[in-house]
Amino acid sequence: MTFSKITGLGYYVPDNIVTNSDLTKWMDTSDEWITERTGIKERRYFEYGKDTNYSMAAAASRQALERAGLSANDIDVIVYATITPDYFFPGSAFLMQRELGMDGKPVIDIREQCSGFVYALSIADQFIKSGMYKTALVVGSEIQSSWIDKSTAGRNTAVIFGDGAGAAVLAATDDPQHCILSTHLHADGRFAEDLYVREPGSSREGRPVNSEMLKEGGYNVFMNGNAVFKHAIVRFGEVIQEALQANGYEPGDLNLLVPHQANIRISDYVRQQLGMTEDQVVNNIQRFGNTTAASIPIALAEAWETGRLRDGDLICLAAFGSGFTWASALIKW
């Protein structure tokens, strides 16, 4: 039987560090207010003229490919997750493909918000398990600082988001002891408007993009914070337990949890429910904020760099986001 294995990880974050104190220049907030509610101390913002969604993804991918000992043309398929593409269409996967010189290789763009990387990983995993492809490049990349409302009116969401990209190389293996064991995907569209950006939407009556639409605020993030938090703490736990039970494991068997970096309070709640220590959970939201589809691969790549991914470890990736969508992946490293 064929399985898939992560053979290389990489990430890129912009050089531009924006602290909580920096945000006080644009909105009525404070370091204490942001830290208490989110755990975030700083985040990275892209540099116009230097960074693009696809260039950040390409940088992360080059690092992942180098660590996997492969070249770009060794990859059979790209699965690319983002909610902030460079163009309305075509997707940024095409631009990264061009940047890496991978002409002719298939690309798949997905929009699954904060669960994007786990969804993309699952798609690549199924392609490899089916025998259709032997290698895959899985990417999450976001530039969110260019469209968030940095005024006091938008501070509840503006303080959360950051920019960055992460990537993983998957390769076929016949070793069931070092592979992706399973992935688990869920969604519930009943709550789509609890966390969304309405514009630019296509289902409008003869309205081109104009200044009036900007004044109406449809381009800003709307978040029902209480609803998101209440659903997240339930769904995180459920989807982690689902992955463990599907493979005959208990929470005590987990060596490392790599959650989507949404809010430190959510991560702490889930950790406590699972009976895990702080050292068993990867949290870098303090330095990077919420980078949506990029958050898990950035955290995973950092965990690898710091020696937290050890041979034979049982590792769980878990995410919850807009849609609502939630997902997990259980990995034997």
PDB file of C-alpha atoms in Angstrom, residues 30 50 97 113 138 161 169 175 179 217 229 238 277:
ATOM      1  CA  SER A  30      -2.954  48.812  23.622  1.00  0.00           C
ATOM      2  CA  LYS A  50       9.102  43.188  -2.584  1.00  0.00           C
ATOM      3  CA  GLN A  97       4.285  27.707 -10.736  1.00  0.00           C
ATOM      4  CA  GLN A 113      -9.660  29.811   5.051  1.00  0.00           C
ATOM      5  CA  VAL A 138       1.471  21.817  -0.514  1.00  0.00           C
ATOM      6  CA  PHE A 161      -3.947  38.972  11.221  1.00  0.00           C
ATOM      7  CA  VAL A 169       6.841  18.516   0.183  1.00  0.00           C
ATOM      8  CA  ASP A 175       6.465   2.763   5.200  1.00  0.00           C
ATOM      9  CA  CYS A 179       3.614   8.775   7.010  1.00  0.00           C
ATOM     10  CA  GLY A 217     -17.652  48.433   4.534  1.00  0.00           C
ATOM     11  CA  PHE A 229     -14.747  31.134  19.852  1.00  0.00           C
ATOM     12  CA  GLU A 238     -13.786  16.882  18.182  1.00  0.00           C
ATOM     13  CA  THR A 277       1.670  20.217  28.523  1.00  0.00           C
TER      14      THR A 277
END
